[in-house]
CSV table of C-alpha atoms and ligand atoms in Angstrom, one decimal:
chain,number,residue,atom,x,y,z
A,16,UNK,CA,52.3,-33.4,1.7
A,17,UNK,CA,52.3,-32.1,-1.7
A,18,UNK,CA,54.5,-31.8,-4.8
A,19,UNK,CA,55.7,-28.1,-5.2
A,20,UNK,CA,57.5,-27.1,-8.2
A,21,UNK,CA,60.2,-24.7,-8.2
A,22,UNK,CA,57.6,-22.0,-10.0
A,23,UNK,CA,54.8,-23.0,-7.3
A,24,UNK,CA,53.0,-20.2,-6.0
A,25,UNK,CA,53.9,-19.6,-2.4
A,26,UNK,CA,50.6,-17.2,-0.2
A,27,UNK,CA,51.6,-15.9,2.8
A,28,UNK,CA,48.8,-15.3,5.2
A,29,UNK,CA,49.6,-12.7,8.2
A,30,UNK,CA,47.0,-13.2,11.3
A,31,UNK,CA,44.8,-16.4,11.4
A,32,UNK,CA,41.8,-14.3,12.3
A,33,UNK,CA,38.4,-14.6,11.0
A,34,UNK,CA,39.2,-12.8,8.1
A,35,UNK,CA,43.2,-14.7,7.4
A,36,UNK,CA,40.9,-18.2,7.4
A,37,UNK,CA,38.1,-17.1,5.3
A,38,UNK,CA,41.2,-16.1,2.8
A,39,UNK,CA,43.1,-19.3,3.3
A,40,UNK,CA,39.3,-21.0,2.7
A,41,UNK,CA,37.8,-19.1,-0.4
A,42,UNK,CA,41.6,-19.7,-1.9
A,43,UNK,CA,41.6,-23.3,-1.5
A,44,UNK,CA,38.1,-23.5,-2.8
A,45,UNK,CA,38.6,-21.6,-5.7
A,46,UNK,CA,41.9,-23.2,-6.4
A,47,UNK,CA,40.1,-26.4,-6.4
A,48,UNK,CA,36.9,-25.1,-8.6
A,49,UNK,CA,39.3,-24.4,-11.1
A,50,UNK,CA,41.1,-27.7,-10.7
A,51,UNK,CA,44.8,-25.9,-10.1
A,52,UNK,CA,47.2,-27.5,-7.5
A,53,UNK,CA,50.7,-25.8,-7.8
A,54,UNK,CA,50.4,-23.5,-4.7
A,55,UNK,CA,51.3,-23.5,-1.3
A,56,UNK,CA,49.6,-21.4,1.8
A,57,UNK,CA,50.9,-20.5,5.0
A,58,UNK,CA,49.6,-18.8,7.2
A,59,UNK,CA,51.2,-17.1,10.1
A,60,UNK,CA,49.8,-16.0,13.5
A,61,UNK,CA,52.1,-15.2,17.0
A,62,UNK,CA,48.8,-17.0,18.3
A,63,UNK,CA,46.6,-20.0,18.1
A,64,UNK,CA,44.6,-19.6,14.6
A,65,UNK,CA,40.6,-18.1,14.9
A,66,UNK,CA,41.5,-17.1,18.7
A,67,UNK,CA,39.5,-13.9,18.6
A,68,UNK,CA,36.3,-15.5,17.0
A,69,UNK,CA,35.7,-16.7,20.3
A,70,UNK,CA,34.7,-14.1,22.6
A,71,UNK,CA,32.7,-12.9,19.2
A,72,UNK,CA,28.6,-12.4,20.0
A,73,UNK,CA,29.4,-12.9,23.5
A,74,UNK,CA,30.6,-16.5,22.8
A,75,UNK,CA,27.5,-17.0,20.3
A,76,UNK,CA,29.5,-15.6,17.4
A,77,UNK,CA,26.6,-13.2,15.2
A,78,UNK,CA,27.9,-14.3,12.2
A,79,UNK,CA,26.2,-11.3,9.9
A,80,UNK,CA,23.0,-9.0,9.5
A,81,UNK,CA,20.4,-10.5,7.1
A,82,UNK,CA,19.6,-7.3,5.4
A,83,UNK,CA,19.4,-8.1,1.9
A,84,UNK,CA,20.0,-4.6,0.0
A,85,UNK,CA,23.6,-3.8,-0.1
A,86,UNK,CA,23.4,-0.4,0.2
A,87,UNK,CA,21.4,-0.5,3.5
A,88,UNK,CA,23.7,-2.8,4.9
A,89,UNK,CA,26.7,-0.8,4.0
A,90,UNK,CA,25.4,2.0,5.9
A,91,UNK,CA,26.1,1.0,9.1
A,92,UNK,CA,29.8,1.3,8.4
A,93,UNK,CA,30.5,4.7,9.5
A,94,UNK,CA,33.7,4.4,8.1
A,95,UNK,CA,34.3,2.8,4.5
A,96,UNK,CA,30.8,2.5,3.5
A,97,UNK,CA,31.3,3.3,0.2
A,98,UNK,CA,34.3,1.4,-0.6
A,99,UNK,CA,32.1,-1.6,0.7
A,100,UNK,CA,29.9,-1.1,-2.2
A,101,UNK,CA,32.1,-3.0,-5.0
A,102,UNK,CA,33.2,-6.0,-2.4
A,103,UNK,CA,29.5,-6.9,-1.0
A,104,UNK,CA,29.3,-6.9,-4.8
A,105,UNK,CA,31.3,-9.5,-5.1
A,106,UNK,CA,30.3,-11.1,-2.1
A,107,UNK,CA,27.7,-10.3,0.1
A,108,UNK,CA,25.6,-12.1,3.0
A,109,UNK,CA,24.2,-15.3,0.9
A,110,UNK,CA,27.4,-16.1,-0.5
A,111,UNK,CA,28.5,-16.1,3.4
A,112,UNK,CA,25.8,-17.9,4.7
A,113,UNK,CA,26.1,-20.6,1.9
A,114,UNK,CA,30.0,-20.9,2.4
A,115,UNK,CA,28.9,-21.7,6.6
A,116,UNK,CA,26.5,-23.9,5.2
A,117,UNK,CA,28.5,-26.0,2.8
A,118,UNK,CA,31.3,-26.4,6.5
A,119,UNK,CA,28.2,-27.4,8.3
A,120,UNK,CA,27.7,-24.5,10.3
A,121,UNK,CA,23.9,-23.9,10.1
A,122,UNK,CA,22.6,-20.4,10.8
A,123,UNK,CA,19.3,-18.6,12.0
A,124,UNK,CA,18.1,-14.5,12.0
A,125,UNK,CA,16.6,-12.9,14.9
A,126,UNK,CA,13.8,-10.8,15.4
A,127,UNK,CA,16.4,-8.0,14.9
A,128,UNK,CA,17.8,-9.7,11.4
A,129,UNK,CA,21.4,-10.8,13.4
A,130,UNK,CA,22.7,-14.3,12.4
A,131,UNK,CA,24.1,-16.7,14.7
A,132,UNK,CA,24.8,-20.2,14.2
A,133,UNK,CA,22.3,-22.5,15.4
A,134,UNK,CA,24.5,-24.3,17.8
A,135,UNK,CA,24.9,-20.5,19.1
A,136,UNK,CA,28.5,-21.4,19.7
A,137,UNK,CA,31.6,-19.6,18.9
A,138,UNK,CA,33.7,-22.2,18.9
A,139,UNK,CA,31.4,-24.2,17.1
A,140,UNK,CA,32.4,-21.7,14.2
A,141,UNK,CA,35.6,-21.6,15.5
A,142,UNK,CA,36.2,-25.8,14.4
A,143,UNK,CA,34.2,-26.2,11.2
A,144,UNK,CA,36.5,-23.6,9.7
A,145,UNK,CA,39.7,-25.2,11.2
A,146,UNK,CA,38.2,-28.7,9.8
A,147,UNK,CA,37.6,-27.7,6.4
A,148,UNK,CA,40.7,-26.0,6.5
A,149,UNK,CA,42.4,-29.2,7.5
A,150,UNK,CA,40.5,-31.0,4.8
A,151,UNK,CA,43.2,-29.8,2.5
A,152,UNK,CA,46.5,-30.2,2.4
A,153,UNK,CA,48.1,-27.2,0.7
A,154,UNK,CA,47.8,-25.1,3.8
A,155,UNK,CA,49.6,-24.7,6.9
A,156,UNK,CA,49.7,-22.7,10.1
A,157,UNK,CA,53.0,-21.2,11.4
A,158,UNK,CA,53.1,-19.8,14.8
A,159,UNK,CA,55.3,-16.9,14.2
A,160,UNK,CA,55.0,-13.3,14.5
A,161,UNK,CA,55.5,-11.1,11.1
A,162,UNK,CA,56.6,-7.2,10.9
A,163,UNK,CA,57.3,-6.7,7.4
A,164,UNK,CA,57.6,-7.4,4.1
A,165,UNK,CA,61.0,-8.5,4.2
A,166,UNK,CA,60.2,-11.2,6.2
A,167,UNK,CA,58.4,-12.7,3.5
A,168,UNK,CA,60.4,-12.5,0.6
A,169,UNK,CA,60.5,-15.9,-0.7
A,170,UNK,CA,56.2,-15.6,-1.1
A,171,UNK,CA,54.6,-15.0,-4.4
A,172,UNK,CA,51.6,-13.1,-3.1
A,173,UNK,CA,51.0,-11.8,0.8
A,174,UNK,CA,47.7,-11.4,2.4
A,175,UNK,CA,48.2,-8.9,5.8
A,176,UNK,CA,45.0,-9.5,7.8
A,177,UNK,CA,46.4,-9.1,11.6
A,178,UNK,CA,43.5,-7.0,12.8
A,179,UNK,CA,43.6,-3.5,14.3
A,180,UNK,CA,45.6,-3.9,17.9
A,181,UNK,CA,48.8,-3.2,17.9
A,182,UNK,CA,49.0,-3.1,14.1
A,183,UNK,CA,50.3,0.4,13.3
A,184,UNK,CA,53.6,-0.8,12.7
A,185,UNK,CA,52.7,-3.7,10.9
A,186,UNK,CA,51.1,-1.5,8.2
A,187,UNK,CA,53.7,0.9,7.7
A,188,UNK,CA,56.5,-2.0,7.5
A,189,UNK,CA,54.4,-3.1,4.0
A,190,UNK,CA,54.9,0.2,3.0
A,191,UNK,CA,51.4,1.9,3.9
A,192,UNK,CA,50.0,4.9,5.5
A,193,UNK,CA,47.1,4.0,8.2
A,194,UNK,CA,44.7,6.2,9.4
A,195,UNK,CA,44.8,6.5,13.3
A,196,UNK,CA,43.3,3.7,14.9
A,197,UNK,CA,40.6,5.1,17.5
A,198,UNK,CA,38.1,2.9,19.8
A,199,UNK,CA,34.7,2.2,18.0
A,200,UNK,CA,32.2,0.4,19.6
A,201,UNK,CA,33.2,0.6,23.7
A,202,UNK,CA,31.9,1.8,26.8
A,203,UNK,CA,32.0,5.5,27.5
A,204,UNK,CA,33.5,6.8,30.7
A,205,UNK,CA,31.1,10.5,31.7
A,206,UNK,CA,31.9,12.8,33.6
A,207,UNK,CA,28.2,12.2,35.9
A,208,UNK,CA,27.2,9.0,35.9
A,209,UNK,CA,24.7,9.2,39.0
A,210,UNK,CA,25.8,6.3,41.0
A,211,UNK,CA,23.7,4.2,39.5
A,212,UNK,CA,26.2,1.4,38.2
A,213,UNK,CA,23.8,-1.3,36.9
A,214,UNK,CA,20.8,0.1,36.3
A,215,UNK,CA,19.5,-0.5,32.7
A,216,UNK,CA,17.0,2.1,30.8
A,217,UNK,CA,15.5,1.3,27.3
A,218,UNK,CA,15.1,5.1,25.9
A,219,UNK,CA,13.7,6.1,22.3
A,220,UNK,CA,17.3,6.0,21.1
A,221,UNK,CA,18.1,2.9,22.0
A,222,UNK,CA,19.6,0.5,25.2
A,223,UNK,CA,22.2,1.5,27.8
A,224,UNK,CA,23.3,0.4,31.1
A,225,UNK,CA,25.1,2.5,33.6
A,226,UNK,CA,28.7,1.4,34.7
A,227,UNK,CA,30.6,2.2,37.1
A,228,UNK,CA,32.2,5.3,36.1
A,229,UNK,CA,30.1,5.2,32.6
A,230,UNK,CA,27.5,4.4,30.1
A,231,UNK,CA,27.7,1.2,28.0
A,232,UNK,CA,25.4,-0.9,26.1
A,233,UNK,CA,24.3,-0.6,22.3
A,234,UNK,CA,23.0,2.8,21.9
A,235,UNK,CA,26.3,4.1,24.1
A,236,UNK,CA,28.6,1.7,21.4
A,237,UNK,CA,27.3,2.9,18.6
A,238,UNK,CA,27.4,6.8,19.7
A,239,UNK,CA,30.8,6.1,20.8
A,240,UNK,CA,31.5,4.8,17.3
A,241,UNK,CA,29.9,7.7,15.4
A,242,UNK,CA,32.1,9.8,17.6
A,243,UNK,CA,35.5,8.0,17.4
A,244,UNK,CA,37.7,11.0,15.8
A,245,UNK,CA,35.6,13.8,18.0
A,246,UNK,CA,37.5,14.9,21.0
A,247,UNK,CA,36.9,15.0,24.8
A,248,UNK,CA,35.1,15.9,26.5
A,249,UNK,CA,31.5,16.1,24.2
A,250,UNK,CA,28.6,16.4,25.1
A,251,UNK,CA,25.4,13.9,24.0
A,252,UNK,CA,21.5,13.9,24.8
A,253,UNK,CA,19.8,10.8,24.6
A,254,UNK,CA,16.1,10.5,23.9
A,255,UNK,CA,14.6,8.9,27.2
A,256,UNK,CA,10.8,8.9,26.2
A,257,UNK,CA,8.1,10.5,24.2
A,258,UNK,CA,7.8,14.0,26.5
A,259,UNK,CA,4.3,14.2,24.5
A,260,UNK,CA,3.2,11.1,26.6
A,261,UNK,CA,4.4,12.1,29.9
A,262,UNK,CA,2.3,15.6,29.5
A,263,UNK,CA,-0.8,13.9,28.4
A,264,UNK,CA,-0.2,11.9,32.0
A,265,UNK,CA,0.8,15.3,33.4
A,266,UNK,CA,-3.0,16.7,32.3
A,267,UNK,CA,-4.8,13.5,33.2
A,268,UNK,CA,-2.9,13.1,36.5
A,269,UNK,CA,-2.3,16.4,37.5
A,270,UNK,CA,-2.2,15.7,41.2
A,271,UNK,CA,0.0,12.8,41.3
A,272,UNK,CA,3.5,13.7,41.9
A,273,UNK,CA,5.9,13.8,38.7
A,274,UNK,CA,8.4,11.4,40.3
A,275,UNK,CA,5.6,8.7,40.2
A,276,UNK,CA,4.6,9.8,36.5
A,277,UNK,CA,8.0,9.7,34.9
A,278,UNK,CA,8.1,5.9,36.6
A,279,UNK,CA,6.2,5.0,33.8
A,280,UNK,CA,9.1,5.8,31.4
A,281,UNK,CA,12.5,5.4,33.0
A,282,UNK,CA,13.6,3.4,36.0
A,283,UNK,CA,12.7,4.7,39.8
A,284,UNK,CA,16.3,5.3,40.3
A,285,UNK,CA,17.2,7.3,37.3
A,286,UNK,CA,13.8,9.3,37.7
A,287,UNK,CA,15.2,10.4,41.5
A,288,UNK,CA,18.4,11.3,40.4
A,289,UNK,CA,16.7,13.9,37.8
A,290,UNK,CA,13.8,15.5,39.4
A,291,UNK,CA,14.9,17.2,42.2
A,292,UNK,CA,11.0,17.6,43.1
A,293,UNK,CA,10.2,14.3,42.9
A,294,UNK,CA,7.1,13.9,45.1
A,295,UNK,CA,5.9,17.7,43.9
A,296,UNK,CA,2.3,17.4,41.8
A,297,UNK,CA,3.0,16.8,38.0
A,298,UNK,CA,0.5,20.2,37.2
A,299,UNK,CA,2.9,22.4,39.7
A,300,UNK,CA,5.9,21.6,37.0
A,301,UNK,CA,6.2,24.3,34.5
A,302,UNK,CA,5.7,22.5,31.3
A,303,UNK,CA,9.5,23.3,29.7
A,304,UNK,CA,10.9,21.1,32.7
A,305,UNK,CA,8.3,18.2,32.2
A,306,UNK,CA,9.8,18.6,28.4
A,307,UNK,CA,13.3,18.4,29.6
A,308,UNK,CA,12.9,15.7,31.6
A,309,UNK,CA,12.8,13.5,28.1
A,310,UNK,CA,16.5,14.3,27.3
A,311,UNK,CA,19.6,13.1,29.3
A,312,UNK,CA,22.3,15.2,28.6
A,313,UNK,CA,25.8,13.6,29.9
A,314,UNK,CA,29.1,14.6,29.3
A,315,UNK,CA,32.0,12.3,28.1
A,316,UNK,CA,35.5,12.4,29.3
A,317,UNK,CA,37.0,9.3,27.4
A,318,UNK,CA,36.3,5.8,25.9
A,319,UNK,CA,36.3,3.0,28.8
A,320,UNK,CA,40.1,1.0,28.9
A,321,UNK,CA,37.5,-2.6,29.0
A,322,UNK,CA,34.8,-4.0,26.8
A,323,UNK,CA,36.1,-2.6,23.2
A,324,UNK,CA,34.7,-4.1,20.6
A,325,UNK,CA,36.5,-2.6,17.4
A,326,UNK,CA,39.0,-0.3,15.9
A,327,UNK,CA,38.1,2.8,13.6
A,328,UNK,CA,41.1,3.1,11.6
A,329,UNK,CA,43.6,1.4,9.6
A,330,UNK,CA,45.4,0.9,6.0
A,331,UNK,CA,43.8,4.0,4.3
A,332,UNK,CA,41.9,3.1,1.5
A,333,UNK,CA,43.2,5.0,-0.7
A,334,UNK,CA,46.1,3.2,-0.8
A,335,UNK,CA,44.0,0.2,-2.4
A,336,UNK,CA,42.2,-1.0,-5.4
A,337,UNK,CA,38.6,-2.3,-5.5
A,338,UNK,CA,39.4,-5.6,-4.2
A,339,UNK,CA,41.7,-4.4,-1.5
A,340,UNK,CA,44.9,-5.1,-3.6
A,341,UNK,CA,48.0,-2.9,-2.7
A,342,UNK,CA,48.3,0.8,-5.4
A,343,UNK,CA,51.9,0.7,-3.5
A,344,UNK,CA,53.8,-2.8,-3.5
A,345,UNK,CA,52.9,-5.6,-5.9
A,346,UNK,CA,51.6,-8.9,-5.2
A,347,UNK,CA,50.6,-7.4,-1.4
A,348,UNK,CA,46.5,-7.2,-0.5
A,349,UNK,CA,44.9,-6.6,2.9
A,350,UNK,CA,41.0,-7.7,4.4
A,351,UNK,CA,39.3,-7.3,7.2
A,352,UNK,CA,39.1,-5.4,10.6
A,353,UNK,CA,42.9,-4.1,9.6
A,354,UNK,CA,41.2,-1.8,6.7
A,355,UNK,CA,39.9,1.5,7.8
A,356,UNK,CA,36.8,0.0,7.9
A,357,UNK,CA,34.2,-0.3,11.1
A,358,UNK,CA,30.6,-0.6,11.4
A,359,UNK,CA,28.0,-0.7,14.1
A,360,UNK,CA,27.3,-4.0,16.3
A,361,UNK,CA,25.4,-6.7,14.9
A,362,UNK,CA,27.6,-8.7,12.7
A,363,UNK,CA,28.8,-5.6,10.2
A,364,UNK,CA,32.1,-6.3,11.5
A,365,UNK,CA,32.5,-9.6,10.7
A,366,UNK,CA,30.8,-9.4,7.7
A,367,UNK,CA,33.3,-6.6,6.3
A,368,UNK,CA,35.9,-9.1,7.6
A,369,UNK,CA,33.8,-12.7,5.4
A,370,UNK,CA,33.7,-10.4,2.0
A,371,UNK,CA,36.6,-8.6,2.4
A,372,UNK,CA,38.7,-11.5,2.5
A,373,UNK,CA,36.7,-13.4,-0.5
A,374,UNK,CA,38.1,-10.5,-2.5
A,375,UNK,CA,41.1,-10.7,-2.0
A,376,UNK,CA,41.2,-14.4,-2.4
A,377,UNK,CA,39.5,-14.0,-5.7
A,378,UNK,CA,42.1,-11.8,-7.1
A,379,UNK,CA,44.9,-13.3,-6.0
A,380,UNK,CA,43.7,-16.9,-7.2
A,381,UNK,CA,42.8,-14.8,-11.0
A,382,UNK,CA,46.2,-13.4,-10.8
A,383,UNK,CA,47.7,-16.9,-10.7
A,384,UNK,CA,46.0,-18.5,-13.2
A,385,UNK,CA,45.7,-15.6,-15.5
A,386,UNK,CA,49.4,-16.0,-16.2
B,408,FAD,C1,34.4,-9.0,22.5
B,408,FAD,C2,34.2,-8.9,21.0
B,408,FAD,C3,33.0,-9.4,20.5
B,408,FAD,C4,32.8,-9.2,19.1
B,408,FAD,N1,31.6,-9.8,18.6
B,408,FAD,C5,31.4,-9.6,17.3
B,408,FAD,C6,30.2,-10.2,16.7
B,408,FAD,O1,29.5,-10.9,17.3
B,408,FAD,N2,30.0,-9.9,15.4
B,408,FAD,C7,30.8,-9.2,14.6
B,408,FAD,O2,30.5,-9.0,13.4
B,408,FAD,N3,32.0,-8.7,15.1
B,408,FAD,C8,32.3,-8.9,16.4
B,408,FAD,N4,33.5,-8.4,16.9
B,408,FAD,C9,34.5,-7.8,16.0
B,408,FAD,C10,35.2,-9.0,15.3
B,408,FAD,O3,35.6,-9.9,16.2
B,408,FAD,C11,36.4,-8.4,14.5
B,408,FAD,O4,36.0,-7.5,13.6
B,408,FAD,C12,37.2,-9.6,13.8
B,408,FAD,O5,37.7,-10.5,14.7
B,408,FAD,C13,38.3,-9.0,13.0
B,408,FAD,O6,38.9,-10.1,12.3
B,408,FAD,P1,40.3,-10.0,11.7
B,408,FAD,O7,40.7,-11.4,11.2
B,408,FAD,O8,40.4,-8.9,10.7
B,408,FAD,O9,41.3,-9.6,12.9
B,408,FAD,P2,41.5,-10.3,14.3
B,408,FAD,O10,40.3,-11.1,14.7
B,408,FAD,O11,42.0,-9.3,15.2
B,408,FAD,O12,42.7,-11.4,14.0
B,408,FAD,C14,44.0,-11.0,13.7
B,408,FAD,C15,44.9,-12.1,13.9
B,408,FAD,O13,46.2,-11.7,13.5
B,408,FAD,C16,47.2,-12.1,14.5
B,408,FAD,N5,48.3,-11.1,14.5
B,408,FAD,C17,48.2,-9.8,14.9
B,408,FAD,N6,49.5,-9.3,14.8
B,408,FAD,C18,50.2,-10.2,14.2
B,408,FAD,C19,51.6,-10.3,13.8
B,408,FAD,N7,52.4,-9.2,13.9
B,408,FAD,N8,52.1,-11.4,13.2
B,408,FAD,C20,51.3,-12.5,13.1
B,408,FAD,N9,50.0,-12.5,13.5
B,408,FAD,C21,49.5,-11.4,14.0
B,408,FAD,C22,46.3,-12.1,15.8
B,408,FAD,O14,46.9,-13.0,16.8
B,408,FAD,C23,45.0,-12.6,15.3
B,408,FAD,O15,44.9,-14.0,15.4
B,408,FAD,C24,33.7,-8.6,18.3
B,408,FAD,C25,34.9,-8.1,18.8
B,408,FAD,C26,35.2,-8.3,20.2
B,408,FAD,C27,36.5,-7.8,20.8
């Protein structure tokens, strides 16, 4: 246990999340870079600390996006993009990826530039940051569920990082405004999904699978996060193929029937539900329906209950500085998925969630031994 002094600086933490333990981490470490030791963080959470890391990545955890430029990376936030700008400054992808390193969580890109840890295990991530967080002994989890700032009035300096469900209240008891949370990144329920629950299609867009009473997959979650304020129902067309292909097969297989030709694009199942003529010969198709059948045009009548992913939505950023320091209360800062701040899949959210936090860490820790 350590020696506090009655001037020690007391950091509340609210919500062990990815983004509350990154805090506590980059605190402790910067604390200790400058050799300073009169502090003291706790960190609360109503449940057990880096819970929601878990399920991240489909249990693999996709740590980040190795795209290197800032600015391209900070476009797939369709909401706080800009504001993004000045924190990746401060800390970006390499600083992350060093920080895993230095816990012994060693990482890897794919093809498609996502990071996952090499063991390609959540809760792999999930250990090496309760370890090194045990590794020092002026931190402390507290299982205990916080509302607002009044509960915390013996604390020098309050990091609120409780995520985006159920956090309304929590954000206006620190004395913020939120923009409404919406669902970002989920399934899409539509209004015609052609029975065809399971079947998956690869289109020019992007990937989807059909649901039960919907579309999901990672074209439909980013569409349904570009769409997050709009409201129901909306209509979207999705890119299936190249119609320019499927007429040069039209003119070199005229006599074959369409249903077979459009095979070559989409799956049997799909192509029956949208050609009524299936078996008629490709050159008895008036060329503006061979066209059409390129586009599928659906109708959405909600976001799916299941399988959300984030929140657009949050502590409006207005309300903060450039490292995510309260305009409104002293001493009070927020990070991660709790900002209005989403991006697409792929580890944006997470990412937003690793620099955010450094921030905030940094500023508090300059604030304390600026004095
Ligand atoms: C299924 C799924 C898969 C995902 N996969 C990925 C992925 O692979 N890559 C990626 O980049 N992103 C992914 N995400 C998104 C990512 O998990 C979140 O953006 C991230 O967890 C947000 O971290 P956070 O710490 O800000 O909030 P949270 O993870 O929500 O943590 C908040 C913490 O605060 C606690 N809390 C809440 N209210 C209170 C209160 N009143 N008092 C005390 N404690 C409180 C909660 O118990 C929780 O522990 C995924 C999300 C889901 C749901």
């Amino acid at each position: 246990m350590v020696q506090l002094s009655p001037k020690s600086n007391k950091i509340a933490i609210v919500g062990a999340g990815p983004s509350g333990v990154y805090c506590a981490l980059s605190i402790l470490n910067l604390f200790k870079k400058n050799n300073y030791s009169d502090f003291f963080i706790e960190i609360f959470d109503k449940d057990e600390p880096l819970k929601t890391i878990l399920k991240t990545g489909n249990g693999r955890c996709n740590i980040t996006n190795y795209i290197p430029d800032i600015k391209e990376f900070a476009s797939n936030y369709p909401r706080g993009e800009k504001f993004l700008y000045s924190v990746f400054f401060k800390h970006f992808i390499f600083e992350t990826l060093d920080f895993f390193n230095s816990i012994g969580v060693k990482t890897y890109v794919e093809d498609d530039k996502r990071v996952f840890p090499v063991s390609q295990s959540a809760s792999d991530v999930r250990n090496k940051m309760l370890d090194a967080l045990r590794s020092f002994k002026n931190a402390k989890f507290i299982k205990k569920e916080i509302y607002n700032s009044s509960e915390l009035c013996s604390y020098n300096k309050i990091i609120v990082c409780c995520g985006s469900r159920n956090t309304d209240k929590i954000i206006k008891g620190f004395g913020h405004s939120l923009v409404d949370f919406k669902k970002a990144l989920c399934p899409l329920i539509v209004e015609n999904n052609f029975s065809l629950e399971g079947v998956s299609v690869k289109s020019l867009d992007g990937d989807f699978i059909f649901t039960r009473n919907g579309v999901s997959g990672p074209l439909i979650f980013k569409i349904s996060s570009l769409n997050a304020y709009r409201k129901f129902p909306y209509d979207i067309k999705i890119k299936l193929f190249d119609e320019n292909e499927l007429l040069e097969l039209v003119k070199k297989f005229p006599k074959k029937s369409i249903g077979n030709l459009l095979c070559n694009f989409i799956p049997r199942s799909l192509a029956k539900k949208l050609v009524l003529e299936f078996d008629k010969n490709a050159c008895e198709i008036p060329k503006s329906t061979v066209i059409n059948y390129s586009n599928l045009s659906l109708k959405v009548i909600s976001t799916s209950s299941f399988g959300e992913i984030v929140r657009a939505g949050g502590v409006n950023l207005c309300e903060l500085d450039k490292n995510c320091k309260s305009r409104i209360k002293d001493n009070l800062w927020f990070c991660g998925e709790i900002l209005d701040i989403d991006g697409f899949c792929g580890g944006f959210n997470l990412q937003n969630c690793w620099s955010s936090a450094y921030c905030v860490a940094f500023d508090v820790v300059s604030s304390i031994i600026k004095k």
